[in-house]
PDB file of C-alpha atoms in Angstrom:
ATOM      1  CA  MET A   1     118.130 114.688 124.502  1.00  0.00           C
ATOM      2  CA  LYS A   2     119.208 111.095 123.837  1.00  0.00           C
ATOM      3  CA  LYS A   3     116.840 110.848 120.843  1.00  0.00           C
ATOM      4  CA  ASN A   4     118.261 114.104 119.481  1.00  0.00           C
ATOM      5  CA  LEU A   5     121.811 112.747 119.650  1.00  0.00           C
ATOM      6  CA  VAL A   6     120.706 109.528 117.949  1.00  0.00           C
ATOM      7  CA  LEU A   7     119.011 111.520 115.169  1.00  0.00           C
ATOM      8  CA  PHE A   8     122.097 113.720 114.763  1.00  0.00           C
ATOM      9  CA  LYS A   9     124.429 110.746 114.652  1.00  0.00           C
ATOM     10  CA  VAL A  10     122.305 108.711 112.194  1.00  0.00           C
ATOM     11  CA  TYR A  11     121.859 111.613 109.745  1.00  0.00           C
ATOM     12  CA  LEU A  12     125.500 112.661 110.159  1.00  0.00           C
ATOM     13  CA  MET A  13     126.699 109.152 109.303  1.00  0.00           C
ATOM     14  CA  ALA A  14     124.232 108.859 106.445  1.00  0.00           C
ATOM     15  CA  GLY A  15     125.282 112.211 105.030  1.00  0.00           C
ATOM     16  CA  ALA A  16     128.981 111.477 105.401  1.00  0.00           C
ATOM     17  CA  PHE A  17     128.991 108.026 103.786  1.00  0.00           C
ATOM     18  CA  THR A  18     126.284 108.212 101.113  1.00  0.00           C
ATOM     19  CA  PHE A  19     127.550 110.412  98.331  1.00  0.00           C
ATOM     20  CA  SER A  20     124.445 110.561  96.134  1.00  0.00           C
ATOM     21  CA  GLY A  21     122.139 112.634  98.313  1.00  0.00           C
ATOM     22  CA  GLY A  22     118.902 112.114 100.141  1.00  0.00           C
ATOM     23  CA  MET A  23     117.590 108.989  98.447  1.00  0.00           C
ATOM     24  CA  ALA A  24     120.891 107.163  98.916  1.00  0.00           C
ATOM     25  CA  MET A  25     120.592 107.773 102.670  1.00  0.00           C
ATOM     26  CA  LEU A  26     117.358 105.790 102.960  1.00  0.00           C
ATOM     27  CA  PRO A  27     118.784 102.284 103.500  1.00  0.00           C
ATOM     28  CA  LEU A  28     121.123 103.458 106.290  1.00  0.00           C
ATOM     29  CA  VAL A  29     118.483 105.615 107.976  1.00  0.00           C
ATOM     30  CA  GLU A  30     115.914 102.813 107.705  1.00  0.00           C
ATOM     31  CA  ARG A  31     118.293 100.282 109.272  1.00  0.00           C
ATOM     32  CA  GLU A  32     119.291 102.574 112.129  1.00  0.00           C
ATOM     33  CA  LEU A  33     115.960 104.235 113.010  1.00  0.00           C
ATOM     34  CA  CYS A  34     113.440 101.524 112.067  1.00  0.00           C
ATOM     35  CA  THR A  35     115.163  98.168 112.484  1.00  0.00           C
ATOM     36  CA  LYS A  36     117.828  98.793 115.091  1.00  0.00           C
ATOM     37  CA  ARG A  37     116.379 101.511 117.368  1.00  0.00           C
ATOM     38  CA  LYS A  38     112.631 101.206 116.533  1.00  0.00           C
ATOM     39  CA  LEU A  39     112.113 105.011 116.770  1.00  0.00           C
ATOM     40  CA  ILE A  40     109.874 105.109 113.689  1.00  0.00           C
ATOM     41  CA  ASN A  41     108.152 102.449 111.624  1.00  0.00           C
ATOM     42  CA  GLN A  42     109.102 101.742 107.991  1.00  0.00           C
ATOM     43  CA  GLU A  43     105.779 102.916 106.604  1.00  0.00           C
ATOM     44  CA  GLU A  44     106.129 106.384 108.197  1.00  0.00           C
ATOM     45  CA  LEU A  45     109.767 106.671 107.054  1.00  0.00           C
ATOM     46  CA  HIS A  46     108.798 105.761 103.496  1.00  0.00           C
ATOM     47  CA  GLU A  47     105.912 108.175 103.578  1.00  0.00           C
ATOM     48  CA  PHE A  48     108.231 111.001 104.745  1.00  0.00           C
ATOM     49  CA  THR A  49     110.775 110.029 102.084  1.00  0.00           C
ATOM     50  CA  THR A  50     108.101 110.211  99.390  1.00  0.00           C
ATOM     51  CA  LEU A  51     106.935 113.602 100.682  1.00  0.00           C
ATOM     52  CA  SER A  52     110.534 114.818 100.767  1.00  0.00           C
ATOM     53  CA  GLN A  53     110.800 114.255  97.052  1.00  0.00           C
ATOM     54  CA  VAL A  54     107.677 116.298  96.346  1.00  0.00           C
ATOM     55  CA  PHE A  55     108.684 119.404  98.346  1.00  0.00           C
ATOM     56  CA  PRO A  56     111.260 121.760  96.873  1.00  0.00           C
ATOM     57  CA  GLY A  57     114.708 121.766  98.385  1.00  0.00           C
ATOM     58  CA  VAL A  58     117.274 119.269  99.471  1.00  0.00           C
ATOM     59  CA  ILE A  59     115.712 115.822  99.864  1.00  0.00           C
ATOM     60  CA  ALA A  60     118.088 114.762 102.670  1.00  0.00           C
ATOM     61  CA  LEU A  61     117.323 117.870 104.732  1.00  0.00           C
ATOM     62  CA  THR A  62     113.568 117.699 104.145  1.00  0.00           C
ATOM     63  CA  ASN A  63     113.498 114.017 105.068  1.00  0.00           C
ATOM     64  CA  ALA A  64     115.573 114.656 108.191  1.00  0.00           C
ATOM     65  CA  CYS A  65     113.219 117.425 109.269  1.00  0.00           C
ATOM     66  CA  PHE A  66     110.096 115.300 108.777  1.00  0.00           C
ATOM     67  CA  VAL A  67     111.563 112.276 110.573  1.00  0.00           C
ATOM     68  CA  GLY A  68     113.203 114.333 113.359  1.00  0.00           C
ATOM     69  CA  LYS A  69     109.983 116.201 114.063  1.00  0.00           C
ATOM     70  CA  ARG A  70     108.008 112.935 114.144  1.00  0.00           C
ATOM     71  CA  ILE A  71     110.485 111.287 116.528  1.00  0.00           C
ATOM     72  CA  ASN A  72     111.203 114.176 118.931  1.00  0.00           C
ATOM     73  CA  GLY A  73     109.403 117.361 117.926  1.00  0.00           C
ATOM     74  CA  LYS A  74     111.121 120.584 116.931  1.00  0.00           C
ATOM     75  CA  SER A  75     114.361 119.787 118.690  1.00  0.00           C
ATOM     76  CA  GLY A  76     114.511 116.400 116.869  1.00  0.00           C
ATOM     77  CA  MET A  77     113.894 118.249 113.596  1.00  0.00           C
ATOM     78  CA  PHE A  78     116.805 120.626 114.328  1.00  0.00           C
ATOM     79  CA  PHE A  79     119.290 117.914 115.292  1.00  0.00           C
ATOM     80  CA  ALA A  80     118.364 115.589 112.418  1.00  0.00           C
ATOM     81  CA  GLY A  81     118.531 118.485 109.948  1.00  0.00           C
ATOM     82  CA  LEU A  82     121.906 119.625 111.296  1.00  0.00           C
ATOM     83  CA  GLY A  83     123.227 116.095 111.034  1.00  0.00           C
ATOM     84  CA  ALA A  84     121.987 115.814 107.442  1.00  0.00           C
ATOM     85  CA  ILE A  85     123.585 119.031 106.145  1.00  0.00           C
ATOM     86  CA  LEU A  86     126.806 119.191 108.153  1.00  0.00           C
ATOM     87  CA  PRO A  87     128.703 116.517 106.171  1.00  0.00           C
ATOM     88  CA  ALA A  88     127.790 118.129 102.847  1.00  0.00           C
ATOM     89  CA  TYR A  89     128.858 121.517 104.067  1.00  0.00           C
ATOM     90  CA  VAL A  90     132.197 120.339 105.430  1.00  0.00           C
ATOM     91  CA  LEU A  91     133.027 118.040 102.515  1.00  0.00           C
ATOM     92  CA  MET A  92     132.042 120.615  99.867  1.00  0.00           C
ATOM     93  CA  SER A  93     134.103 123.278 101.620  1.00  0.00           C
ATOM     94  CA  ILE A  94     137.140 121.019 101.669  1.00  0.00           C
ATOM     95  CA  ALA A  95     136.583 119.899  98.068  1.00  0.00           C
ATOM     96  CA  THR A  96     136.277 123.516  96.905  1.00  0.00           C
ATOM     97  CA  ILE A  97     139.493 124.514  98.618  1.00  0.00           C
ATOM     98  CA  LEU A  98     141.457 121.479  97.438  1.00  0.00           C
ATOM     99  CA  TYR A  99     140.021 121.078  93.911  1.00  0.00           C
ATOM    100  CA  ASP A 100     142.840 122.852  92.104  1.00  0.00           C
ATOM    101  CA  PHE A 101     145.473 120.917  94.044  1.00  0.00           C
ATOM    102  CA  LEU A 102     144.104 117.403  93.392  1.00  0.00           C
ATOM    103  CA  PRO A 103     145.508 115.458  90.468  1.00  0.00           C
ATOM    104  CA  LYS A 104     142.941 114.859  87.727  1.00  0.00           C
ATOM    105  CA  GLU A 105     144.187 111.326  86.983  1.00  0.00           C
ATOM    106  CA  GLY A 106     145.495 108.214  88.691  1.00  0.00           C
ATOM    107  CA  ALA A 107     144.409 107.045  92.129  1.00  0.00           C
ATOM    108  CA  ILE A 108     142.200 110.056  92.931  1.00  0.00           C
ATOM    109  CA  LEU A 109     140.213 109.685  89.705  1.00  0.00           C
ATOM    110  CA  SER A 110     139.874 105.936  90.312  1.00  0.00           C
ATOM    111  CA  ALA A 111     138.615 106.531  93.858  1.00  0.00           C
ATOM    112  CA  LEU A 112     136.052 109.073  92.667  1.00  0.00           C
ATOM    113  CA  THR A 113     134.889 106.679  89.934  1.00  0.00           C
ATOM    114  CA  ALA A 114     134.448 103.884  92.485  1.00  0.00           C
ATOM    115  CA  ILE A 115     132.501 106.214  94.806  1.00  0.00           C
ATOM    116  CA  ARG A 116     130.216 107.172  91.911  1.00  0.00           C
ATOM    117  CA  ALA A 117     129.543 103.478  91.106  1.00  0.00           C
ATOM    118  CA  THR A 118     128.851 102.671  94.765  1.00  0.00           C
ATOM    119  CA  SER A 119     126.465 105.595  94.998  1.00  0.00           C
ATOM    120  CA  ALA A 120     124.465 104.210  92.091  1.00  0.00           C
ATOM    121  CA  SER A 121     123.845 101.047  94.071  1.00  0.00           C
ATOM    122  CA  PHE A 122     122.464 103.085  97.004  1.00  0.00           C
ATOM    123  CA  LEU A 123     120.163 104.932  94.618  1.00  0.00           C
ATOM    124  CA  PHE A 124     118.846 101.716  93.058  1.00  0.00           C
ATOM    125  CA  LEU A 125     118.183 100.258  96.523  1.00  0.00           C
ATOM    126  CA  ALA A 126     116.369 103.405  97.638  1.00  0.00           C
ATOM    127  CA  ALA A 127     114.287 103.518  94.417  1.00  0.00           C
ATOM    128  CA  TYR A 128     113.331  99.853  94.869  1.00  0.00           C
ATOM    129  CA  THR A 129     112.329 100.444  98.510  1.00  0.00           C
ATOM    130  CA  ILE A 130     110.196 103.481  97.707  1.00  0.00           C
ATOM    131  CA  ALA A 131     108.607 101.780  94.703  1.00  0.00           C
ATOM    132  CA  ARG A 132     107.737  98.699  96.791  1.00  0.00           C
ATOM    133  CA  PHE A 133     106.082 100.989  99.380  1.00  0.00           C
ATOM    134  CA  ASN A 134     104.193 103.218  96.931  1.00  0.00           C
ATOM    135  CA  LEU A 135     103.270 100.999  93.992  1.00  0.00           C
ATOM    136  CA  LYS A 136     100.762  98.620  95.477  1.00  0.00           C
ATOM    137  CA  GLU A 137      98.056  98.903  92.791  1.00  0.00           C
ATOM    138  CA  LYS A 138      98.139  98.049  89.085  1.00  0.00           C
ATOM    139  CA  ARG A 139      97.144 101.567  88.058  1.00  0.00           C
ATOM    140  CA  LEU A 140     100.062 103.037  90.013  1.00  0.00           C
ATOM    141  CA  LEU A 141     102.447 100.594  88.381  1.00  0.00           C
ATOM    142  CA  LEU A 142     101.048 101.643  84.975  1.00  0.00           C
ATOM    143  CA  PHE A 143     101.384 105.357  85.796  1.00  0.00           C
ATOM    144  CA  SER A 144     104.951 104.917  86.988  1.00  0.00           C
ATOM    145  CA  PHE A 145     105.914 102.844  83.935  1.00  0.00           C
ATOM    146  CA  ILE A 146     104.482 105.442  81.564  1.00  0.00           C
ATOM    147  CA  ALA A 147     106.249 108.272  83.472  1.00  0.00           C
ATOM    148  CA  PHE A 148     109.488 106.261  83.322  1.00  0.00           C
ATOM    149  CA  LEU A 149     109.209 105.824  79.575  1.00  0.00           C
ATOM    150  CA  LEU A 150     108.349 109.485  79.038  1.00  0.00           C
ATOM    151  CA  THR A 151     111.431 110.418  81.076  1.00  0.00           C
ATOM    152  CA  VAL A 152     113.794 107.951  79.409  1.00  0.00           C
ATOM    153  CA  PHE A 153     112.815 109.081  75.922  1.00  0.00           C
ATOM    154  CA  ASN A 154     112.842 112.737  77.017  1.00  0.00           C
ATOM    155  CA  LEU A 155     109.260 113.282  75.864  1.00  0.00           C
ATOM    156  CA  LEU A 156     108.080 115.243  78.889  1.00  0.00           C
ATOM    157  CA  SER A 157     109.969 117.283  81.468  1.00  0.00           C
ATOM    158  CA  ALA A 158     109.910 116.401  85.194  1.00  0.00           C
ATOM    159  CA  PRO A 159     107.684 119.379  86.234  1.00  0.00           C
ATOM    160  CA  LYS A 160     105.115 118.500  83.572  1.00  0.00           C
ATOM    161  CA  LEU A 161     105.169 114.847  84.634  1.00  0.00           C
ATOM    162  CA  ILE A 162     104.583 115.825  88.284  1.00  0.00           C
ATOM    163  CA  ILE A 163     101.649 118.065  87.314  1.00  0.00           C
ATOM    164  CA  ALA A 164     100.208 115.368  85.031  1.00  0.00           C
ATOM    165  CA  GLY A 165     100.581 112.773  87.798  1.00  0.00           C
ATOM    166  CA  ALA A 166      98.829 114.997  90.328  1.00  0.00           C
ATOM    167  CA  PHE A 167      96.039 115.691  87.837  1.00  0.00           C
ATOM    168  CA  CYS A 168      95.590 111.963  87.075  1.00  0.00           C
ATOM    169  CA  GLY A 169      95.582 111.169  90.793  1.00  0.00           C
ATOM    170  CA  VAL A 170      92.869 113.740  91.515  1.00  0.00           C
ATOM    171  CA  LEU A 171      90.780 112.501  88.558  1.00  0.00           C
ATOM    172  CA  PHE A 172      91.104 108.894  89.725  1.00  0.00           C
ATOM    173  CA  VAL A 173      89.998 109.726  93.275  1.00  0.00           C
ATOM    174  CA  GLN A 174      87.052 111.707  91.936  1.00  0.00           C
ATOM    175  CA  TYR A 175      86.137 108.829  89.617  1.00  0.00           C
ATOM    176  CA  LYS A 176      86.228 106.363  92.477  1.00  0.00           C
ATOM    177  CA  LYS A 177      83.921 108.599  94.492  1.00  0.00           C
ATOM    178  CA  GLY A 178      81.537 108.796  91.555  1.00  0.00           C
ATOM    179  CA  ARG A 179      81.900 112.535  90.972  1.00  0.00           C
ATOM    180  CA  VAL A 180      83.260 112.383  87.416  1.00  0.00           C
TER     181      VAL A 180
END
């Protein structure tokens, strides 16, 4: 039960204080679960984070479910998932109710702008961490650079890039095995 409460608390805090979604949660989750509490190693966490991006749905919830299940089975999955979605549910409910009453200028607008800028830094850190974990070979660096350019210049949509990446990965593995 102690692990479940730790999972709930870590994902609750990550969800409440990282405003950009699942990837922005990674540095906080990594510090708490890998470095501080040693419940999971960094490689497994990064692997689950990468998988979370591939599966459809909310990245934060998918990641929480993978990590929670790995750490403490189905109950860990439930508590981590609940901790990941509860802040978004509560904050979005409050924001929806209060939206018409909030001033659209001044201090509130400045605070929201600052939160947006801070969230960008979390996203950059998460992207760097995942890239460092996944891009260990020159061919992977080349694939990611080409995908980045195709995305930046809006030459190929994300679903087509994912399919193309999967196809290239399968071809490369088959080539290495000598089947192509």
